[in-house]
Each structure stands twice: as C-alpha cells, then as structure tokens.
mmCIF file with all atom_site columns, C-alpha atoms in Angstrom:
data_model
loop_
_atom_site.group_PDB
_atom_site.id
_atom_site.type_symbol
_atom_site.label_atom_id
_atom_site.label_alt_id
_atom_site.label_comp_id
_atom_site.label_asym_id
_atom_site.label_entity_id
_atom_site.label_seq_id
_atom_site.pdbx_PDB_ins_code
_atom_site.Cartn_x
_atom_site.Cartn_y
_atom_site.Cartn_z
_atom_site.occupancy
_atom_site.B_iso_or_equiv
_atom_site.pdbx_formal_charge
_atom_site.auth_seq_id
_atom_site.auth_comp_id
_atom_site.auth_asym_id
_atom_site.auth_atom_id
_atom_site.pdbx_PDB_model_num
ATOM 1   C CA . UNK A 1 1   ? 8.427   -84.635 91.559  1.00 52.00 ? 19  UNK A CA 1
ATOM 2   C CA . UNK A 1 2   ? 12.157  -84.393 91.783  1.00 56.00 ? 20  UNK A CA 1
ATOM 3   C CA . UNK A 1 3   ? 15.032  -83.929 89.418  1.00 57.00 ? 21  UNK A CA 1
ATOM 4   C CA . UNK A 1 4   ? 17.665  -81.337 88.656  1.00 56.00 ? 22  UNK A CA 1
ATOM 5   C CA . UNK A 1 5   ? 15.316  -78.886 86.940  1.00 56.00 ? 23  UNK A CA 1
ATOM 6   C CA . UNK A 1 6   ? 12.528  -79.286 89.478  1.00 54.00 ? 24  UNK A CA 1
ATOM 7   C CA . UNK A 1 7   ? 14.837  -78.672 92.451  1.00 62.00 ? 25  UNK A CA 1
ATOM 8   C CA . UNK A 1 8   ? 15.990  -75.376 90.912  1.00 82.00 ? 26  UNK A CA 1
ATOM 9   C CA . UNK A 1 9   ? 12.447  -74.035 90.558  1.00 86.00 ? 27  UNK A CA 1
ATOM 10  C CA . UNK A 1 10  ? 11.345  -71.369 93.053  1.00 92.00 ? 28  UNK A CA 1
ATOM 11  C CA . UNK A 1 11  ? 9.346   -72.745 95.973  1.00 93.00 ? 29  UNK A CA 1
ATOM 12  C CA . UNK A 1 12  ? 6.059   -71.195 94.790  1.00 92.00 ? 30  UNK A CA 1
ATOM 13  C CA . UNK A 1 13  ? 6.463   -72.875 91.378  1.00 95.00 ? 31  UNK A CA 1
ATOM 14  C CA . UNK A 1 14  ? 6.932   -76.244 93.064  1.00 96.00 ? 32  UNK A CA 1
ATOM 15  C CA . UNK A 1 15  ? 3.889   -75.653 95.265  1.00 97.00 ? 33  UNK A CA 1
ATOM 16  C CA . UNK A 1 16  ? 1.847   -74.582 92.236  1.00 97.00 ? 34  UNK A CA 1
ATOM 17  C CA . UNK A 1 17  ? 2.762   -77.785 90.355  1.00 97.00 ? 35  UNK A CA 1
ATOM 18  C CA . UNK A 1 18  ? 2.011   -79.885 93.431  1.00 97.00 ? 36  UNK A CA 1
ATOM 19  C CA . UNK A 1 19  ? -1.347  -78.139 93.946  1.00 98.00 ? 37  UNK A CA 1
ATOM 20  C CA . UNK A 1 20  ? -2.352  -78.739 90.326  1.00 97.00 ? 38  UNK A CA 1
ATOM 21  C CA . UNK A 1 21  ? -1.396  -82.398 90.625  1.00 98.00 ? 39  UNK A CA 1
ATOM 22  C CA . UNK A 1 22  ? -3.224  -82.826 93.928  1.00 98.00 ? 40  UNK A CA 1
ATOM 23  C CA . UNK A 1 23  ? -6.336  -81.012 92.707  1.00 98.00 ? 41  UNK A CA 1
ATOM 24  C CA . UNK A 1 24  ? -6.514  -83.170 89.609  1.00 97.00 ? 42  UNK A CA 1
ATOM 25  C CA . UNK A 1 25  ? -6.250  -86.358 91.667  1.00 97.00 ? 43  UNK A CA 1
ATOM 26  C CA . UNK A 1 26  ? -8.474  -85.404 94.619  1.00 97.00 ? 44  UNK A CA 1
ATOM 27  C CA . UNK A 1 27  ? -11.584 -87.423 95.418  1.00 96.00 ? 45  UNK A CA 1
ATOM 28  C CA . UNK A 1 28  ? -14.822 -85.452 95.149  1.00 94.00 ? 46  UNK A CA 1
ATOM 29  C CA . UNK A 1 29  ? -15.481 -85.892 98.860  1.00 96.00 ? 47  UNK A CA 1
ATOM 30  C CA . UNK A 1 30  ? -12.158 -84.182 99.725  1.00 97.00 ? 48  UNK A CA 1
ATOM 31  C CA . UNK A 1 31  ? -12.177 -81.542 96.994  1.00 98.00 ? 49  UNK A CA 1
ATOM 32  C CA . UNK A 1 32  ? -13.579 -78.631 99.022  1.00 98.00 ? 50  UNK A CA 1
ATOM 33  C CA . UNK A 1 33  ? -11.118 -79.226 101.862 1.00 98.00 ? 51  UNK A CA 1
ATOM 34  C CA . UNK A 1 34  ? -8.170  -79.336 99.468  1.00 98.00 ? 52  UNK A CA 1
ATOM 35  C CA . UNK A 1 35  ? -9.307  -76.150 97.706  1.00 98.00 ? 53  UNK A CA 1
ATOM 36  C CA . UNK A 1 36  ? -9.456  -74.446 101.120 1.00 98.00 ? 54  UNK A CA 1
ATOM 37  C CA . UNK A 1 37  ? -5.935  -75.651 101.937 1.00 98.00 ? 55  UNK A CA 1
ATOM 38  C CA . UNK A 1 38  ? -4.597  -74.343 98.616  1.00 98.00 ? 56  UNK A CA 1
ATOM 39  C CA . UNK A 1 39  ? -6.297  -70.973 99.125  1.00 98.00 ? 57  UNK A CA 1
ATOM 40  C CA . UNK A 1 40  ? -4.586  -70.740 102.513 1.00 97.00 ? 58  UNK A CA 1
ATOM 41  C CA . UNK A 1 41  ? -1.173  -70.579 100.833 1.00 97.00 ? 59  UNK A CA 1
ATOM 42  C CA . UNK A 1 42  ? 0.890   -67.486 101.616 1.00 96.00 ? 60  UNK A CA 1
ATOM 43  C CA . UNK A 1 43  ? 1.152   -66.682 97.880  1.00 97.00 ? 61  UNK A CA 1
ATOM 44  C CA . UNK A 1 44  ? -2.463  -65.694 97.244  1.00 96.00 ? 62  UNK A CA 1
ATOM 45  C CA . UNK A 1 45  ? -2.009  -65.043 93.524  1.00 96.00 ? 63  UNK A CA 1
ATOM 46  C CA . UNK A 1 46  ? -0.420  -68.428 92.920  1.00 97.00 ? 64  UNK A CA 1
ATOM 47  C CA . UNK A 1 47  ? -3.051  -70.192 95.024  1.00 98.00 ? 65  UNK A CA 1
ATOM 48  C CA . UNK A 1 48  ? -5.935  -68.493 93.220  1.00 98.00 ? 66  UNK A CA 1
ATOM 49  C CA . UNK A 1 49  ? -4.359  -69.370 89.884  1.00 97.00 ? 67  UNK A CA 1
ATOM 50  C CA . UNK A 1 50  ? -4.120  -73.046 90.818  1.00 98.00 ? 68  UNK A CA 1
ATOM 51  C CA . UNK A 1 51  ? -7.696  -73.120 92.092  1.00 98.00 ? 69  UNK A CA 1
ATOM 52  C CA . UNK A 1 52  ? -8.906  -71.185 89.033  1.00 98.00 ? 70  UNK A CA 1
ATOM 53  C CA . UNK A 1 53  ? -7.373  -73.762 86.704  1.00 97.00 ? 71  UNK A CA 1
ATOM 54  C CA . UNK A 1 54  ? -8.917  -76.535 88.757  1.00 98.00 ? 72  UNK A CA 1
ATOM 55  C CA . UNK A 1 55  ? -12.327 -74.864 88.697  1.00 97.00 ? 73  UNK A CA 1
ATOM 56  C CA . UNK A 1 56  ? -12.168 -74.430 84.914  1.00 96.00 ? 74  UNK A CA 1
ATOM 57  C CA . UNK A 1 57  ? -11.282 -78.089 84.446  1.00 96.00 ? 75  UNK A CA 1
ATOM 58  C CA . UNK A 1 58  ? -13.965 -79.377 86.827  1.00 97.00 ? 76  UNK A CA 1
ATOM 59  C CA . UNK A 1 59  ? -16.663 -77.002 85.578  1.00 96.00 ? 77  UNK A CA 1
ATOM 60  C CA . UNK A 1 60  ? -16.030 -78.121 82.001  1.00 94.00 ? 78  UNK A CA 1
ATOM 61  C CA . UNK A 1 61  ? -16.295 -81.773 83.101  1.00 95.00 ? 79  UNK A CA 1
ATOM 62  C CA . UNK A 1 62  ? -19.517 -81.235 85.052  1.00 95.00 ? 80  UNK A CA 1
ATOM 63  C CA . UNK A 1 63  ? -21.171 -78.560 82.901  1.00 93.00 ? 81  UNK A CA 1
ATOM 64  C CA . UNK A 1 64  ? -23.956 -80.675 81.408  1.00 91.00 ? 82  UNK A CA 1
ATOM 65  C CA . UNK A 1 65  ? -24.403 -83.001 84.389  1.00 93.00 ? 83  UNK A CA 1
ATOM 66  C CA . UNK A 1 66  ? -26.743 -82.889 87.354  1.00 92.00 ? 84  UNK A CA 1
ATOM 67  C CA . UNK A 1 67  ? -23.701 -82.706 89.673  1.00 96.00 ? 85  UNK A CA 1
ATOM 68  C CA . UNK A 1 68  ? -22.784 -79.220 88.424  1.00 96.00 ? 86  UNK A CA 1
ATOM 69  C CA . UNK A 1 69  ? -25.164 -77.297 90.697  1.00 95.00 ? 87  UNK A CA 1
ATOM 70  C CA . UNK A 1 70  ? -24.093 -79.060 93.892  1.00 97.00 ? 88  UNK A CA 1
ATOM 71  C CA . UNK A 1 71  ? -20.435 -78.642 92.924  1.00 97.00 ? 89  UNK A CA 1
ATOM 72  C CA . UNK A 1 72  ? -20.814 -74.892 92.269  1.00 97.00 ? 90  UNK A CA 1
ATOM 73  C CA . UNK A 1 73  ? -22.706 -74.415 95.544  1.00 97.00 ? 91  UNK A CA 1
ATOM 74  C CA . UNK A 1 74  ? -19.900 -76.182 97.417  1.00 97.00 ? 92  UNK A CA 1
ATOM 75  C CA . UNK A 1 75  ? -17.177 -74.214 95.628  1.00 98.00 ? 93  UNK A CA 1
ATOM 76  C CA . UNK A 1 76  ? -19.006 -70.933 96.212  1.00 97.00 ? 94  UNK A CA 1
ATOM 77  C CA . UNK A 1 77  ? -18.780 -71.459 99.957  1.00 97.00 ? 95  UNK A CA 1
ATOM 78  C CA . UNK A 1 78  ? -15.060 -72.260 99.827  1.00 98.00 ? 96  UNK A CA 1
ATOM 79  C CA . UNK A 1 79  ? -14.060 -69.382 97.530  1.00 98.00 ? 97  UNK A CA 1
ATOM 80  C CA . UNK A 1 80  ? -16.416 -66.728 98.942  1.00 97.00 ? 98  UNK A CA 1
ATOM 81  C CA . UNK A 1 81  ? -13.529 -64.482 100.072 1.00 97.00 ? 99  UNK A CA 1
ATOM 82  C CA . UNK A 1 82  ? -11.825 -64.549 96.660  1.00 97.00 ? 100 UNK A CA 1
ATOM 83  C CA . UNK A 1 83  ? -13.443 -62.073 94.256  1.00 96.00 ? 101 UNK A CA 1
ATOM 84  C CA . UNK A 1 84  ? -11.797 -63.312 91.050  1.00 96.00 ? 102 UNK A CA 1
ATOM 85  C CA . UNK A 1 85  ? -12.724 -66.935 91.703  1.00 98.00 ? 103 UNK A CA 1
ATOM 86  C CA . UNK A 1 86  ? -16.261 -65.953 92.683  1.00 97.00 ? 104 UNK A CA 1
ATOM 87  C CA . UNK A 1 87  ? -16.709 -64.045 89.413  1.00 95.00 ? 105 UNK A CA 1
ATOM 88  C CA . UNK A 1 88  ? -15.245 -66.959 87.466  1.00 96.00 ? 106 UNK A CA 1
ATOM 89  C CA . UNK A 1 89  ? -17.638 -69.413 89.104  1.00 96.00 ? 107 UNK A CA 1
ATOM 90  C CA . UNK A 1 90  ? -20.524 -67.073 88.326  1.00 93.00 ? 108 UNK A CA 1
ATOM 91  C CA . UNK A 1 91  ? -19.472 -67.079 84.654  1.00 92.00 ? 109 UNK A CA 1
ATOM 92  C CA . UNK A 1 92  ? -19.510 -70.887 84.652  1.00 93.00 ? 110 UNK A CA 1
ATOM 93  C CA . UNK A 1 93  ? -22.996 -70.854 86.178  1.00 93.00 ? 111 UNK A CA 1
ATOM 94  C CA . UNK A 1 94  ? -24.144 -68.464 83.476  1.00 91.00 ? 112 UNK A CA 1
ATOM 95  C CA . UNK A 1 95  ? -22.590 -70.619 80.760  1.00 90.00 ? 113 UNK A CA 1
ATOM 96  C CA . UNK A 1 96  ? -24.446 -73.627 82.135  1.00 89.00 ? 114 UNK A CA 1
ATOM 97  C CA . UNK A 1 97  ? -27.694 -71.669 82.059  1.00 88.00 ? 115 UNK A CA 1
ATOM 98  C CA . UNK A 1 98  ? -27.105 -70.876 78.391  1.00 85.00 ? 116 UNK A CA 1
ATOM 99  C CA . UNK A 1 99  ? -25.994 -74.410 77.500  1.00 85.00 ? 117 UNK A CA 1
ATOM 100 C CA . UNK A 1 100 ? -29.016 -75.954 79.195  1.00 83.00 ? 118 UNK A CA 1
ATOM 101 C CA . UNK A 1 101 ? -31.343 -73.613 77.281  1.00 83.00 ? 119 UNK A CA 1
ATOM 102 C CA . UNK A 1 102 ? -32.638 -71.815 80.356  1.00 79.00 ? 120 UNK A CA 1
ATOM 103 C CA . UNK A 1 103 ? -33.456 -68.086 80.231  1.00 77.00 ? 121 UNK A CA 1
ATOM 104 C CA . UNK A 1 104 ? -30.290 -66.105 80.788  1.00 66.00 ? 122 UNK A CA 1
ATOM 105 C CA . UNK A 1 105 ? -31.062 -62.528 79.764  1.00 64.00 ? 123 UNK A CA 1
ATOM 106 C CA . UNK A 1 106 ? -30.700 -60.189 82.694  1.00 62.00 ? 124 UNK A CA 1
ATOM 107 C CA . UNK A 1 107 ? -28.079 -62.262 84.490  1.00 56.00 ? 125 UNK A CA 1
ATOM 108 C CA . UNK A 1 108 ? -25.155 -60.300 85.869  1.00 57.00 ? 126 UNK A CA 1
ATOM 109 C CA . UNK A 1 109 ? -22.196 -60.489 83.480  1.00 56.00 ? 127 UNK A CA 1
ATOM 110 C CA . UNK A 1 110 ? -24.341 -61.986 80.687  1.00 56.00 ? 128 UNK A CA 1
ATOM 111 C CA . UNK A 1 111 ? -23.568 -59.227 78.224  1.00 59.00 ? 129 UNK A CA 1
ATOM 112 C CA . UNK A 1 112 ? -19.862 -59.270 79.086  1.00 61.00 ? 130 UNK A CA 1
ATOM 113 C CA . UNK A 1 113 ? -19.696 -63.059 78.728  1.00 58.00 ? 131 UNK A CA 1
ATOM 114 C CA . UNK A 1 114 ? -21.540 -62.941 75.412  1.00 58.00 ? 132 UNK A CA 1
ATOM 115 C CA . UNK A 1 115 ? -19.230 -60.205 74.127  1.00 61.00 ? 133 UNK A CA 1
ATOM 116 C CA . UNK A 1 116 ? -16.185 -62.158 75.252  1.00 57.00 ? 134 UNK A CA 1
ATOM 117 C CA . UNK A 1 117 ? -17.471 -65.284 73.553  1.00 54.00 ? 135 UNK A CA 1
ATOM 118 C CA . UNK A 1 118 ? -18.071 -63.505 70.273  1.00 52.00 ? 136 UNK A CA 1
ATOM 119 C CA . UNK A 1 119 ? -14.620 -61.922 70.400  1.00 56.00 ? 137 UNK A CA 1
ATOM 120 C CA . UNK A 1 120 ? -12.837 -65.221 70.999  1.00 51.00 ? 138 UNK A CA 1
ATOM 121 C CA . UNK A 1 121 ? -14.989 -67.505 68.863  1.00 47.00 ? 139 UNK A CA 1
ATOM 122 C CA . UNK A 1 122 ? -13.348 -68.554 65.613  1.00 50.00 ? 140 UNK A CA 1
ATOM 123 C CA . UNK A 1 123 ? -14.514 -66.580 62.631  1.00 51.00 ? 141 UNK A CA 1
ATOM 124 C CA . UNK A 1 124 ? -15.499 -68.384 59.453  1.00 47.00 ? 142 UNK A CA 1
ATOM 125 C CA . UNK A 1 125 ? -12.792 -68.160 56.834  1.00 50.00 ? 143 UNK A CA 1
ATOM 126 C CA . UNK A 1 126 ? -13.837 -66.409 53.668  1.00 53.00 ? 144 UNK A CA 1
ATOM 127 C CA . UNK A 1 127 ? -12.411 -67.798 50.494  1.00 54.00 ? 145 UNK A CA 1
ATOM 128 C CA . UNK A 1 128 ? -10.887 -65.374 48.015  1.00 54.00 ? 146 UNK A CA 1
ATOM 129 C CA . UNK A 1 129 ? -12.805 -65.030 44.766  1.00 56.00 ? 147 UNK A CA 1
ATOM 130 C CA . UNK A 1 130 ? -11.961 -67.621 42.138  1.00 58.00 ? 148 UNK A CA 1
ATOM 131 C CA . UNK A 1 131 ? -10.967 -65.771 38.942  1.00 57.00 ? 149 UNK A CA 1
ATOM 132 C CA . UNK A 1 132 ? -11.843 -68.845 36.837  1.00 62.00 ? 150 UNK A CA 1
ATOM 133 C CA . UNK A 1 133 ? -15.408 -69.005 38.132  1.00 58.00 ? 151 UNK A CA 1
ATOM 134 C CA . UNK A 1 134 ? -17.869 -67.002 36.096  1.00 61.00 ? 152 UNK A CA 1
ATOM 135 C CA . UNK A 1 135 ? -20.719 -65.372 37.912  1.00 55.00 ? 153 UNK A CA 1
ATOM 136 C CA . UNK A 1 136 ? -24.119 -65.581 36.198  1.00 57.00 ? 154 UNK A CA 1
ATOM 137 C CA . UNK A 1 137 ? -25.219 -62.340 34.590  1.00 57.00 ? 155 UNK A CA 1
ATOM 138 C CA . UNK A 1 138 ? -27.385 -60.136 36.798  1.00 58.00 ? 156 UNK A CA 1
ATOM 139 C CA . UNK A 1 139 ? -31.062 -60.050 35.920  1.00 57.00 ? 157 UNK A CA 1
ATOM 140 C CA . UNK A 1 140 ? -32.569 -56.789 35.024  1.00 52.00 ? 158 UNK A CA 1
ATOM 141 C CA . UNK A 1 141 ? -35.415 -55.540 37.177  1.00 53.00 ? 159 UNK A CA 1
ATOM 142 C CA . UNK A 1 142 ? -37.886 -55.880 34.323  1.00 53.00 ? 160 UNK A CA 1
ATOM 143 C CA . UNK A 1 143 ? -36.918 -59.412 33.267  1.00 50.00 ? 161 UNK A CA 1
ATOM 144 C CA . UNK A 1 144 ? -39.693 -61.964 33.416  1.00 51.00 ? 162 UNK A CA 1
ATOM 145 C CA . UNK A 1 145 ? -39.452 -64.780 35.885  1.00 51.00 ? 163 UNK A CA 1
ATOM 146 C CA . UNK A 1 146 ? -39.763 -67.942 33.832  1.00 51.00 ? 164 UNK A CA 1
ATOM 147 C CA . UNK A 1 147 ? -39.566 -70.396 36.737  1.00 47.00 ? 165 UNK A CA 1
#
C-alpha cells in the first residue's frame, strides 16, 4: 500500500485501510486477537469503525451457519468494553433469531430493529393509472351474482 496518493493520506486513514485489509484476510483462529489489536488503536473512533465494518461483513457471511453463535460469543468477549459494537453485535444476533424462525418478540432492540428495517426496506413501486385501460363498471349492490 504505497503510492503518491497513499503517502499523503493522514496516518489514521492509512491505519484504517490497513486494518480493513488485515481483518478481511485474517484466519479465523487469529481473528479475535487481531480485533483486540485494532481496538487498542489510539484513535478509538477509527478503530471501532474498522471493527464494525468487519463485524458486519463476517456476520453477514456467517448468519445462516452453525458457526455464527460461536463467532458472536467470541466477538462479544473482545468488544465488551465498546458499547456501539456490543449493540451492533446484539442486532446481528437478533437478526439471526428472526432469520432462523426462532421466537424474537420481547428481545431488547427488537422493535427498533423492526422499525429500522421497515424504514429502509425498498417500497413497491406503484404504477400510475393507465388512461387507455378501461375499468369494468361497478356492480350495484342489488345486482344478482350470476357466477
């Protein structure tokens, strides 16, 4: 990772890019240790952002697999002192509960996650009325049903 543009980037931007690269390439057996190293960075916001992106990527990969639970338990221990990351991991656990068809009502953040999902989900597009299409005449209430 060198070059004229890269060398002009602020140090925290270079570390962020390196952390993202390293987290994407890390072996599962070394993942927790690397996450801990990243979270030890002096720029807490940048470090949490890098780990948050990594968690989102890994959680999406593991969501419907048996490995998800062990991974979230491991991550929970590493990120325990980071409130944002802990909440984010909890949201992933809740999403897995929903995806797997397990009961989820009453979970912390369930209503907030559901509301967020309905706000960000794509809405079906309604087609404008076609002026060339004729609607069938409305039936009167007293008309006989001939079917």
